[in-house]
């Protein structure tokens, strides 16, 4: 399998043939003006600027100046990244890609960057959708992207405490492969699982498999080891502590701006043996939301509790239903979960839900799940055919949800019409739910104009981000801030905390080399 | 009811009469040399130093220079605090006690302190057991203790999201009283519940009611409002977010060194309707620990899962059993919990546990629970009779527990024998359990010598703290760091994080007035 330099995943998995035809057939509903397919440019023809720095001799064999390598590390995997790649628009490319073999190499690389004022961008799987790993700065300093892919081992497993010491550069599948013989699993499955790393999950506070309880990778961390320009920060393996503010919580979500995560002790669990799932159809969306809230507040802790609105259900699960579909799943390694599902179904029926249990129920969930994993590939195919196709997310308290949903949907529709002159499709699902609120995740699909889809999307994104920020939402629930979310993050984040974070960064990274411009203004 | 200035709780609830006789009877097992009772000194006879500062006119009516007020705010409620009070040893007393009526008053008080270089000590219920609110500094600066007791209202309840905006100075019972009409509860019951405040719980990351899942107050926080000398830090009400490092997590556990918490939106829940409890007796302690671990790793999420070792079971629950007693409790507002208890009991039987269900089971739990709430009063009575009686706690991963337990117990026994020349009693219980480790809580009871029990205890405490720190434990699980834990906290805390925290404090509190010497060295 060959990783795509310009788009999601591997070249071999790209959408082609009948799948492409079916996809384009659905897109014709949107009445696009032009569905011409555009080929990605040849990476050798991009004419990248020559590297402006060269590595010291001792570090030379860690560093690559190969154009395909540099191009492949320039952007994340957002719609705007993929489209810019398709247009060969690689204005901001790392000068070098460095691949440390061990922590000592990383320390040496950071020392060199600090000495020479070179930006250092920590890089895991490169699946950022927020401009988090793009060497786009306020100034024209050189950049070395530090790809942690060689630090990919599970170093130690503690079967008694059910935890493992794991290197940060490991990708999801290889991580689970190494845990499998022990019978344990991390069970953190973000949509990007196949092409993202433990370190990336930690640095961005990724949302994973679980719809309730331990939704973020944060909750699975026992301790972390972080290389900072001011020294190595290693926290103690602890199941809980009340000793001062949590050191790990400073580095969780630090997006490479405070240090480079090299290892973590992660909490594991046994593989589930019992499962129970159902789909619930609702005629009315407000009732579907109320039912979902009742389940979220019940203390039943479903592993899956994903509400698809009618558009999402139609587009991605092939189900026509007026108010939405709630996909429920329970799982346990210790005990049967049927009574929990029974009670959740009862709560749904109390709100007018119609249970599609067993085979039919699983089928909706399964259809949706396989569609879920194909989504990024389909997005790429759509991008090649001038279709704007992108997602964004938030979280808010239940009392704000109706207003937020309305405002965001309206803002998206108005912006789509403004920038394309046509109507698009706006979908919404809950990826996670909490007793005090849901995490809604929106999709926007609209006919674009080749050469303009990035600018068109940026305008839509600005409009929905205003609506989110103005209606009590967070600018991101599990996608990080990066460079693209900064304007709204700066509004959301309290000013004294910004000052504290800036001061903490200055203490940890006095030369200001780590991922400049992410989280706080570059010094 | 009158609050005791020198000891726990109220004067009326002090241990007297038959309860005192029974307690002293049990203590005679320890073969004390002298059980003479000592009376607390009259507060008017303490001869406190006169206040070294006086409040500006505009703030004068917020400030008290009353000796009883100042003496009552000088120390927390640790054994060493109570004994020093009994000896009239009040070397470090706040110059004034200020009671802001509103947030604006607090801002003005901090402005005054910053202007005049006066230390400001945020104060909730004063139940610190780690020297957290004692005006003991490296220099002789004046101190104003800011008692938040007037900020005691529930300001807003959101029944849909199940959350409330609550002022930080409210004590546990009054907080629950105000929530009761809504049918909702915070359900955070630390041992100090009656005499501690929401703000104190947040500033110290208090451990509460739940033995699993949401064990710390941290997990119940939706957003916080914190007054810092650099401005007001208000986070957004969110059920979850992935936007940068969590702002709230910087202030949770900040112990008054980074700001003064004035309000928080807290997550609530419905009162439980279903309950199921049992006690399980074990002949062997290792088997009891293994059973407890199995329950902690089962995903059953008991509300109570408290393992008492044989000494703890005998001293505080009146049960003679070789390996310990596990008190199990399940509760829910939504559904019956009998099957969860059944499965937990099955796991215990697999490890040789003998179930004492129903009345007998509840009785052990109830006896222990009422004893739990009387413990601080009994500790005070013992202190008056020259008995060393104190507790300390930690948390560690399961793989380290046996070694840690052995090392800590040995260290305590050796130190007790060294400082008293006699044997004492060392007990252990788990207050909380996690899938990856328990939170053991130790008690030490030993005959002391009047006039020396503080020094004796300090030597024991140093020995057990070394053993904890050297065996992978945390210096505190829900009691904070304060001034007393600083030497071991400094070992536990990673150096780069210490630098980041120091920098963050300098940004938030440039004059260094907030609780100097707590968490980081005073500037």
PDB file of N, CA, C and O in Angstrom, chain A residues 158 160-162 205 222 233 236 239 241-242 244-245 249 253 267 293 297-298 334-335 343 396 398-399 436 469 473-474 476-477 494 496-497, chain B residues 158 160-162 205 222 233-234 236 239 241-242 244-245 249 253 267 293 297-298 334-335 343 396 398-399 436 469 473-474 476-477 494 497 508:
ATOM      1  N   UNK A 158       1.906  -3.812  31.541  1.00  0.00           N
ATOM      2  CA  UNK A 158       1.644  -4.179  32.940  1.00  0.00           C
ATOM      3  C   UNK A 158       0.248  -4.798  32.987  1.00  0.00           C
ATOM      4  O   UNK A 158      -0.751  -4.077  33.029  1.00  0.00           O
ATOM      5  N   UNK A 160      -1.270  -6.396  35.287  1.00  0.00           N
ATOM      6  CA  UNK A 160      -1.975  -6.284  36.572  1.00  0.00           C
ATOM      7  C   UNK A 160      -2.751  -4.967  36.639  1.00  0.00           C
ATOM      8  O   UNK A 160      -3.953  -4.950  36.905  1.00  0.00           O
ATOM      9  N   UNK A 161      -2.048  -3.884  36.378  1.00  0.00           N
ATOM     10  CA  UNK A 161      -2.717  -2.580  36.372  1.00  0.00           C
ATOM     11  C   UNK A 161      -3.410  -2.316  35.038  1.00  0.00           C
ATOM     12  O   UNK A 161      -4.115  -1.328  34.904  1.00  0.00           O
ATOM     13  N   UNK A 162      -3.190  -3.184  34.082  1.00  0.00           N
ATOM     14  CA  UNK A 162      -3.743  -3.029  32.733  1.00  0.00           C
ATOM     15  C   UNK A 162      -3.340  -1.686  32.129  1.00  0.00           C
ATOM     16  O   UNK A 162      -4.147  -0.779  31.944  1.00  0.00           O
ATOM     17  N   UNK A 205      -5.948  15.978  22.022  1.00  0.00           N
ATOM     18  CA  UNK A 205      -7.097  15.549  22.825  1.00  0.00           C
ATOM     19  C   UNK A 205      -8.169  14.895  21.954  1.00  0.00           C
ATOM     20  O   UNK A 205      -9.352  15.293  21.966  1.00  0.00           O
ATOM     21  N   UNK A 222      -2.246   7.503  31.765  1.00  0.00           N
ATOM     22  CA  UNK A 222      -1.763   7.318  33.132  1.00  0.00           C
ATOM     23  C   UNK A 222      -0.589   8.262  33.386  1.00  0.00           C
ATOM     24  O   UNK A 222      -0.488   8.866  34.458  1.00  0.00           O
ATOM     25  N   UNK A 233      10.035  16.150  30.500  1.00  0.00           N
ATOM     26  CA  UNK A 233       8.958  16.191  31.478  1.00  0.00           C
ATOM     27  C   UNK A 233       8.334  14.813  31.562  1.00  0.00           C
ATOM     28  O   UNK A 233       7.645  14.380  30.651  1.00  0.00           O
ATOM     29  N   UNK A 236       4.511  10.860  36.768  1.00  0.00           N
ATOM     30  CA  UNK A 236       4.518   9.588  37.474  1.00  0.00           C
ATOM     31  C   UNK A 236       3.291   8.776  37.073  1.00  0.00           C
ATOM     32  O   UNK A 236       2.209   9.330  36.906  1.00  0.00           O
ATOM     33  N   UNK A 239      -2.937   6.258  39.091  1.00  0.00           N
ATOM     34  CA  UNK A 239      -4.343   6.103  38.700  1.00  0.00           C
ATOM     35  C   UNK A 239      -5.160   7.351  39.012  1.00  0.00           C
ATOM     36  O   UNK A 239      -6.227   7.553  38.448  1.00  0.00           O
ATOM     37  N   UNK A 241      -4.572  11.476  41.284  1.00  0.00           N
ATOM     38  CA  UNK A 241      -3.760  12.275  42.197  1.00  0.00           C
ATOM     39  C   UNK A 241      -4.473  13.590  42.452  1.00  0.00           C
ATOM     40  O   UNK A 241      -5.275  14.036  41.643  1.00  0.00           O
ATOM     41  N   UNK A 242      -4.160  14.195  43.591  1.00  0.00           N
ATOM     42  CA  UNK A 242      -4.700  15.514  43.881  1.00  0.00           C
ATOM     43  C   UNK A 242      -3.580  16.489  44.161  1.00  0.00           C
ATOM     44  O   UNK A 242      -3.781  17.504  44.812  1.00  0.00           O
ATOM     45  N   UNK A 244      -1.625  19.228  43.241  1.00  0.00           N
ATOM     46  CA  UNK A 244      -1.476  20.392  42.373  1.00  0.00           C
ATOM     47  C   UNK A 244      -2.201  20.206  41.053  1.00  0.00           C
ATOM     48  O   UNK A 244      -2.826  19.175  40.804  1.00  0.00           O
ATOM     49  N   UNK A 245      -2.134  21.239  40.197  1.00  0.00           N
ATOM     50  CA  UNK A 245      -2.736  21.083  38.866  1.00  0.00           C
ATOM     51  C   UNK A 245      -2.054  19.912  38.146  1.00  0.00           C
ATOM     52  O   UNK A 245      -0.851  19.707  38.292  1.00  0.00           O
ATOM     53  N   UNK A 249      -2.277  17.353  32.070  1.00  0.00           N
ATOM     54  CA  UNK A 249      -3.332  18.154  31.443  1.00  0.00           C
ATOM     55  C   UNK A 249      -2.778  19.402  30.771  1.00  0.00           C
ATOM     56  O   UNK A 249      -3.458  20.020  29.961  1.00  0.00           O
ATOM     57  N   UNK A 253      -3.437  18.319  24.564  1.00  0.00           N
ATOM     58  CA  UNK A 253      -3.989  19.453  23.818  1.00  0.00           C
ATOM     59  C   UNK A 253      -2.966  20.531  23.525  1.00  0.00           C
ATOM     60  O   UNK A 253      -3.324  21.600  23.044  1.00  0.00           O
ATOM     61  N   UNK A 267      -3.869   3.540  29.749  1.00  0.00           N
ATOM     62  CA  UNK A 267      -4.756   2.570  30.406  1.00  0.00           C
ATOM     63  C   UNK A 267      -5.384   1.651  29.357  1.00  0.00           C
ATOM     64  O   UNK A 267      -5.905   2.127  28.356  1.00  0.00           O
ATOM     65  N   UNK A 293     -30.779  12.594  25.093  1.00  0.00           N
ATOM     66  CA  UNK A 293     -30.423  13.219  26.370  1.00  0.00           C
ATOM     67  C   UNK A 293     -30.796  12.312  27.542  1.00  0.00           C
ATOM     68  O   UNK A 293     -30.023  12.150  28.491  1.00  0.00           O
ATOM     69  N   UNK A 297     -28.190  10.865  30.259  1.00  0.00           N
ATOM     70  CA  UNK A 297     -28.312  11.214  31.679  1.00  0.00           C
ATOM     71  C   UNK A 297     -28.719  10.026  32.539  1.00  0.00           C
ATOM     72  O   UNK A 297     -28.943  10.176  33.729  1.00  0.00           O
ATOM     73  N   UNK A 298     -28.823   8.855  31.933  1.00  0.00           N
ATOM     74  CA  UNK A 298     -29.354   7.684  32.651  1.00  0.00           C
ATOM     75  C   UNK A 298     -28.311   6.962  33.490  1.00  0.00           C
ATOM     76  O   UNK A 298     -28.645   6.151  34.339  1.00  0.00           O
ATOM     77  N   UNK A 334     -16.902  -8.017  30.890  1.00  0.00           N
ATOM     78  CA  UNK A 334     -17.151  -8.693  32.165  1.00  0.00           C
ATOM     79  C   UNK A 334     -18.538  -9.295  32.322  1.00  0.00           C
ATOM     80  O   UNK A 334     -18.696 -10.288  33.003  1.00  0.00           O
ATOM     81  N   UNK A 335     -19.535  -8.659  31.724  1.00  0.00           N
ATOM     82  CA  UNK A 335     -20.900  -9.089  32.018  1.00  0.00           C
ATOM     83  C   UNK A 335     -21.835  -8.780  30.845  1.00  0.00           C
ATOM     84  O   UNK A 335     -21.560  -7.882  30.051  1.00  0.00           O
ATOM     85  N   UNK A 343     -33.156  -1.069  28.857  1.00  0.00           N
ATOM     86  CA  UNK A 343     -33.562   0.168  29.534  1.00  0.00           C
ATOM     87  C   UNK A 343     -33.386   1.372  28.604  1.00  0.00           C
ATOM     88  O   UNK A 343     -34.241   2.267  28.577  1.00  0.00           O
ATOM     89  N   UNK A 396     -21.811  21.544  23.176  1.00  0.00           N
ATOM     90  CA  UNK A 396     -22.498  22.603  23.930  1.00  0.00           C
ATOM     91  C   UNK A 396     -23.366  21.937  24.986  1.00  0.00           C
ATOM     92  O   UNK A 396     -23.564  20.724  24.960  1.00  0.00           O
ATOM     93  N   UNK A 398     -26.953  21.020  26.820  1.00  0.00           N
ATOM     94  CA  UNK A 398     -28.247  20.660  26.214  1.00  0.00           C
ATOM     95  C   UNK A 398     -29.148  21.877  26.065  1.00  0.00           C
ATOM     96  O   UNK A 398     -29.887  21.992  25.087  1.00  0.00           O
ATOM     97  N   UNK A 399     -29.123  22.788  27.039  1.00  0.00           N
ATOM     98  CA  UNK A 399     -30.043  23.925  26.986  1.00  0.00           C
ATOM     99  C   UNK A 399     -29.756  24.844  25.795  1.00  0.00           C
ATOM    100  O   UNK A 399     -30.629  25.569  25.353  1.00  0.00           O
ATOM    101  N   UNK A 436     -24.398  16.545  30.433  1.00  0.00           N
ATOM    102  CA  UNK A 436     -24.750  17.961  30.317  1.00  0.00           C
ATOM    103  C   UNK A 436     -24.744  18.509  28.890  1.00  0.00           C
ATOM    104  O   UNK A 436     -24.962  19.698  28.715  1.00  0.00           O
ATOM    105  N   UNK A 469     -19.390  29.926  18.036  1.00  0.00           N
ATOM    106  CA  UNK A 469     -18.824  30.708  19.129  1.00  0.00           C
ATOM    107  C   UNK A 469     -19.877  31.602  19.780  1.00  0.00           C
ATOM    108  O   UNK A 469     -19.887  31.790  20.993  1.00  0.00           O
ATOM    109  N   UNK A 473     -21.012  27.238  21.927  1.00  0.00           N
ATOM    110  CA  UNK A 473     -20.283  26.016  21.583  1.00  0.00           C
ATOM    111  C   UNK A 473     -18.788  26.188  21.773  1.00  0.00           C
ATOM    112  O   UNK A 473     -18.292  27.294  21.998  1.00  0.00           O
ATOM    113  N   UNK A 474     -18.081  25.061  21.688  1.00  0.00           N
ATOM    114  CA  UNK A 474     -16.621  25.120  21.670  1.00  0.00           C
ATOM    115  C   UNK A 474     -16.181  25.054  20.212  1.00  0.00           C
ATOM    116  O   UNK A 474     -16.841  24.410  19.396  1.00  0.00           O
ATOM    117  N   UNK A 476     -13.893  23.479  18.992  1.00  0.00           N
ATOM    118  CA  UNK A 476     -13.565  22.108  18.598  1.00  0.00           C
ATOM    119  C   UNK A 476     -13.787  21.162  19.756  1.00  0.00           C
ATOM    120  O   UNK A 476     -13.547  21.504  20.910  1.00  0.00           O
ATOM    121  N   UNK A 477     -14.280  19.982  19.459  1.00  0.00           N
ATOM    122  CA  UNK A 477     -14.501  18.973  20.496  1.00  0.00           C
ATOM    123  C   UNK A 477     -13.444  17.872  20.461  1.00  0.00           C
ATOM    124  O   UNK A 477     -13.057  17.344  21.475  1.00  0.00           O
ATOM    125  N   UNK A 494     -10.215  32.101  27.925  1.00  0.00           N
ATOM    126  CA  UNK A 494     -10.151  33.252  28.843  1.00  0.00           C
ATOM    127  C   UNK A 494      -8.786  33.949  28.741  1.00  0.00           C
ATOM    128  O   UNK A 494      -7.753  33.280  28.625  1.00  0.00           O
ATOM    129  N   UNK A 496      -6.805  35.603  30.979  1.00  0.00           N
ATOM    130  CA  UNK A 496      -5.734  35.251  31.936  1.00  0.00           C
ATOM    131  C   UNK A 496      -5.115  33.880  31.626  1.00  0.00           C
ATOM    132  O   UNK A 496      -3.900  33.705  31.751  1.00  0.00           O
ATOM    133  N   UNK A 497      -5.942  32.926  31.174  1.00  0.00           N
ATOM    134  CA  UNK A 497      -5.381  31.625  30.818  1.00  0.00           C
ATOM    135  C   UNK A 497      -4.445  31.761  29.622  1.00  0.00           C
ATOM    136  O   UNK A 497      -3.392  31.101  29.570  1.00  0.00           O
TER     137      UNK A 497
ATOM    138  N   UNK B 158     -29.830  24.958  35.770  1.00  0.00           N
ATOM    139  CA  UNK B 158     -30.242  24.568  34.414  1.00  0.00           C
ATOM    140  C   UNK B 158     -30.701  23.120  34.494  1.00  0.00           C
ATOM    141  O   UNK B 158     -29.886  22.195  34.478  1.00  0.00           O
ATOM    142  N   UNK B 160     -32.267  21.292  32.388  1.00  0.00           N
ATOM    143  CA  UNK B 160     -32.156  20.529  31.137  1.00  0.00           C
ATOM    144  C   UNK B 160     -30.768  19.891  31.032  1.00  0.00           C
ATOM    145  O   UNK B 160     -30.631  18.682  30.828  1.00  0.00           O
ATOM    146  N   UNK B 161     -29.750  20.721  31.189  1.00  0.00           N
ATOM    147  CA  UNK B 161     -28.374  20.192  31.147  1.00  0.00           C
ATOM    148  C   UNK B 161     -27.972  19.616  32.492  1.00  0.00           C
ATOM    149  O   UNK B 161     -26.903  19.025  32.617  1.00  0.00           O
ATOM    150  N   UNK B 162     -28.805  19.816  33.504  1.00  0.00           N
ATOM    151  CA  UNK B 162     -28.519  19.365  34.866  1.00  0.00           C
ATOM    152  C   UNK B 162     -27.199  19.946  35.373  1.00  0.00           C
ATOM    153  O   UNK B 162     -26.205  19.237  35.556  1.00  0.00           O
ATOM    154  N   UNK B 205      -8.780  19.828  44.468  1.00  0.00           N
ATOM    155  CA  UNK B 205      -9.128  18.590  43.746  1.00  0.00           C
ATOM    156  C   UNK B 205      -9.608  17.508  44.714  1.00  0.00           C
ATOM    157  O   UNK B 205      -9.085  16.385  44.739  1.00  0.00           O
ATOM    158  N   UNK B 222     -18.160  21.995  35.081  1.00  0.00           N
ATOM    159  CA  UNK B 222     -18.472  22.368  33.703  1.00  0.00           C
ATOM    160  C   UNK B 222     -17.683  23.622  33.317  1.00  0.00           C
ATOM    161  O   UNK B 222     -17.155  23.707  32.203  1.00  0.00           O
ATOM    162  N   UNK B 233     -10.823  35.171  35.082  1.00  0.00           N
ATOM    163  CA  UNK B 233     -10.731  34.041  34.170  1.00  0.00           C
ATOM    164  C   UNK B 233     -12.044  33.268  34.211  1.00  0.00           C
ATOM    165  O   UNK B 233     -12.338  32.599  35.192  1.00  0.00           O
ATOM    166  N   UNK B 234     -12.828  33.392  33.144  1.00  0.00           N
ATOM    167  CA  UNK B 234     -14.090  32.652  33.113  1.00  0.00           C
ATOM    168  C   UNK B 234     -14.086  31.719  31.921  1.00  0.00           C
ATOM    169  O   UNK B 234     -13.981  32.157  30.778  1.00  0.00           O
ATOM    170  N   UNK B 236     -15.844  28.725  29.475  1.00  0.00           N
ATOM    171  CA  UNK B 236     -17.140  28.559  28.855  1.00  0.00           C
ATOM    172  C   UNK B 236     -17.799  27.290  29.376  1.00  0.00           C
ATOM    173  O   UNK B 236     -17.129  26.271  29.566  1.00  0.00           O
ATOM    174  N   UNK B 239     -19.742  20.702  27.902  1.00  0.00           N
ATOM    175  CA  UNK B 239     -19.728  19.314  28.380  1.00  0.00           C
ATOM    176  C   UNK B 239     -18.409  18.620  28.037  1.00  0.00           C
ATOM    177  O   UNK B 239     -18.053  17.616  28.652  1.00  0.00           O
ATOM    178  N   UNK B 241     -14.508  19.506  25.482  1.00  0.00           N
ATOM    179  CA  UNK B 241     -13.855  20.338  24.480  1.00  0.00           C
ATOM    180  C   UNK B 241     -12.495  19.751  24.177  1.00  0.00           C
ATOM    181  O   UNK B 241     -11.917  19.039  24.998  1.00  0.00           O
ATOM    182  N   UNK B 242     -11.988  20.042  23.000  1.00  0.00           N
ATOM    183  CA  UNK B 242     -10.637  19.622  22.650  1.00  0.00           C
ATOM    184  C   UNK B 242      -9.811  20.813  22.239  1.00  0.00           C
ATOM    185  O   UNK B 242      -8.819  20.669  21.534  1.00  0.00           O
ATOM    186  N   UNK B 244      -7.245  23.107  22.859  1.00  0.00           N
ATOM    187  CA  UNK B 244      -6.057  23.434  23.640  1.00  0.00           C
ATOM    188  C   UNK B 244      -6.085  22.775  25.003  1.00  0.00           C
ATOM    189  O   UNK B 244      -7.029  22.063  25.351  1.00  0.00           O
ATOM    190  N   UNK B 245      -5.028  22.999  25.796  1.00  0.00           N
ATOM    191  CA  UNK B 245      -5.045  22.470  27.165  1.00  0.00           C
ATOM    192  C   UNK B 245      -6.231  23.076  27.919  1.00  0.00           C
ATOM    193  O   UNK B 245      -6.565  24.238  27.716  1.00  0.00           O
ATOM    194  N   UNK B 249      -8.391  22.963  34.135  1.00  0.00           N
ATOM    195  CA  UNK B 249      -7.448  22.044  34.771  1.00  0.00           C
ATOM    196  C   UNK B 249      -6.231  22.764  35.329  1.00  0.00           C
ATOM    197  O   UNK B 249      -5.503  22.203  36.148  1.00  0.00           O
ATOM    198  N   UNK B 253      -6.866  22.398  41.622  1.00  0.00           N
ATOM    199  CA  UNK B 253      -5.643  22.021  42.329  1.00  0.00           C
ATOM    200  C   UNK B 253      -4.673  23.162  42.492  1.00  0.00           C
ATOM    201  O   UNK B 253      -3.535  22.950  42.919  1.00  0.00           O
ATOM    202  N   UNK B 267     -21.801  20.109  37.419  1.00  0.00           N
ATOM    203  CA  UNK B 267     -22.702  19.089  36.880  1.00  0.00           C
ATOM    204  C   UNK B 267     -23.488  18.433  38.014  1.00  0.00           C
ATOM    205  O   UNK B 267     -22.909  18.034  39.018  1.00  0.00           O
ATOM    206  N   UNK B 293      -9.631  -5.387  43.029  1.00  0.00           N
ATOM    207  CA  UNK B 293      -9.125  -5.048  41.701  1.00  0.00           C
ATOM    208  C   UNK B 293     -10.055  -5.588  40.610  1.00  0.00           C
ATOM    209  O   UNK B 293     -10.355  -4.895  39.636  1.00  0.00           O
ATOM    210  N   UNK B 297     -11.928  -3.308  37.850  1.00  0.00           N
ATOM    211  CA  UNK B 297     -11.656  -3.479  36.420  1.00  0.00           C
ATOM    212  C   UNK B 297     -12.841  -4.076  35.660  1.00  0.00           C
ATOM    213  O   UNK B 297     -12.744  -4.350  34.466  1.00  0.00           O
ATOM    214  N   UNK B 298     -13.958  -4.254  36.352  1.00  0.00           N
ATOM    215  CA  UNK B 298     -15.095  -4.943  35.741  1.00  0.00           C
ATOM    216  C   UNK B 298     -15.971  -4.031  34.898  1.00  0.00           C
ATOM    217  O   UNK B 298     -16.786  -4.506  34.113  1.00  0.00           O
ATOM    218  N   UNK B 334     -31.927   5.899  37.788  1.00  0.00           N
ATOM    219  CA  UNK B 334     -32.646   5.500  36.576  1.00  0.00           C
ATOM    220  C   UNK B 334     -33.095   4.054  36.534  1.00  0.00           C
ATOM    221  O   UNK B 334     -34.104   3.743  35.923  1.00  0.00           O
ATOM    222  N   UNK B 335     -32.330   3.164  37.159  1.00  0.00           N
ATOM    223  CA  UNK B 335     -32.637   1.744  36.961  1.00  0.00           C
ATOM    224  C   UNK B 335     -32.158   0.925  38.164  1.00  0.00           C
ATOM    225  O   UNK B 335     -31.247   1.334  38.876  1.00  0.00           O
ATOM    226  N   UNK B 343     -23.158  -9.401  40.293  1.00  0.00           N
ATOM    227  CA  UNK B 343     -21.930  -9.700  39.552  1.00  0.00           C
ATOM    228  C   UNK B 343     -20.696  -9.343  40.392  1.00  0.00           C
ATOM    229  O   UNK B 343     -19.715 -10.091  40.410  1.00  0.00           O
ATOM    230  N   UNK B 396      -1.610   4.584  43.846  1.00  0.00           N
ATOM    231  CA  UNK B 396      -0.537   3.966  43.064  1.00  0.00           C
ATOM    232  C   UNK B 396      -1.162   2.957  42.109  1.00  0.00           C
ATOM    233  O   UNK B 396      -2.342   2.639  42.227  1.00  0.00           O
ATOM    234  N   UNK B 398      -1.788  -0.810  40.537  1.00  0.00           N
ATOM    235  CA  UNK B 398      -1.973  -2.091  41.234  1.00  0.00           C
ATOM    236  C   UNK B 398      -0.658  -2.865  41.358  1.00  0.00           C
ATOM    237  O   UNK B 398      -0.405  -3.524  42.364  1.00  0.00           O
ATOM    238  N   UNK B 399       0.177  -2.782  40.332  1.00  0.00           N
ATOM    239  CA  UNK B 399       1.418  -3.577  40.358  1.00  0.00           C
ATOM    240  C   UNK B 399       2.363  -3.123  41.463  1.00  0.00           C
ATOM    241  O   UNK B 399       3.206  -3.888  41.910  1.00  0.00           O
ATOM    242  N   UNK B 436      -6.728   1.037  37.094  1.00  0.00           N
ATOM    243  CA  UNK B 436      -5.279   0.842  37.129  1.00  0.00           C
ATOM    244  C   UNK B 436      -4.647   0.997  38.509  1.00  0.00           C
ATOM    245  O   UNK B 436      -3.427   0.903  38.623  1.00  0.00           O
ATOM    246  N   UNK B 469       6.748   8.184  48.278  1.00  0.00           N
ATOM    247  CA  UNK B 469       7.398   8.765  47.105  1.00  0.00           C
ATOM    248  C   UNK B 469       8.360   7.769  46.471  1.00  0.00           C
ATOM    249  O   UNK B 469       8.475   7.704  45.249  1.00  0.00           O
ATOM    250  N   UNK B 473       4.035   6.061  44.686  1.00  0.00           N
ATOM    251  CA  UNK B 473       2.763   6.670  45.057  1.00  0.00           C
ATOM    252  C   UNK B 473       2.748   8.161  44.784  1.00  0.00           C
ATOM    253  O   UNK B 473       3.780   8.759  44.476  1.00  0.00           O
ATOM    254  N   UNK B 474       1.569   8.754  44.885  1.00  0.00           N
ATOM    255  CA  UNK B 474       1.468  10.205  44.824  1.00  0.00           C
ATOM    256  C   UNK B 474       1.440  10.729  46.252  1.00  0.00           C
ATOM    257  O   UNK B 474       0.924  10.053  47.154  1.00  0.00           O
ATOM    258  N   UNK B 476      -0.308  12.924  47.446  1.00  0.00           N
ATOM    259  CA  UNK B 476      -1.673  13.138  47.912  1.00  0.00           C
ATOM    260  C   UNK B 476      -2.660  12.734  46.845  1.00  0.00           C
ATOM    261  O   UNK B 476      -2.411  12.923  45.654  1.00  0.00           O
ATOM    262  N   UNK B 477      -3.761  12.147  47.247  1.00  0.00           N
ATOM    263  CA  UNK B 477      -4.802  11.758  46.297  1.00  0.00           C
ATOM    264  C   UNK B 477      -6.002  12.692  46.340  1.00  0.00           C
ATOM    265  O   UNK B 477      -6.632  12.951  45.351  1.00  0.00           O
ATOM    266  N   UNK B 494       7.327  16.888  37.780  1.00  0.00           N
ATOM    267  CA  UNK B 494       8.407  17.021  36.797  1.00  0.00           C
ATOM    268  C   UNK B 494       8.948  18.458  36.770  1.00  0.00           C
ATOM    269  O   UNK B 494       8.181  19.420  36.882  1.00  0.00           O
ATOM    270  N   UNK B 497       7.511  21.012  34.253  1.00  0.00           N
ATOM    271  CA  UNK B 497       6.178  21.461  34.656  1.00  0.00           C
ATOM    272  C   UNK B 497       6.274  22.481  35.781  1.00  0.00           C
ATOM    273  O   UNK B 497       5.511  23.456  35.821  1.00  0.00           O
ATOM    274  N   UNK B 508      -0.099  35.427  36.177  1.00  0.00           N
ATOM    275  CA  UNK B 508      -1.418  35.645  36.769  1.00  0.00           C
ATOM    276  C   UNK B 508      -1.337  36.485  38.037  1.00  0.00           C
ATOM    277  O   UNK B 508      -2.280  37.181  38.399  1.00  0.00           O
TER     278      UNK B 508
END
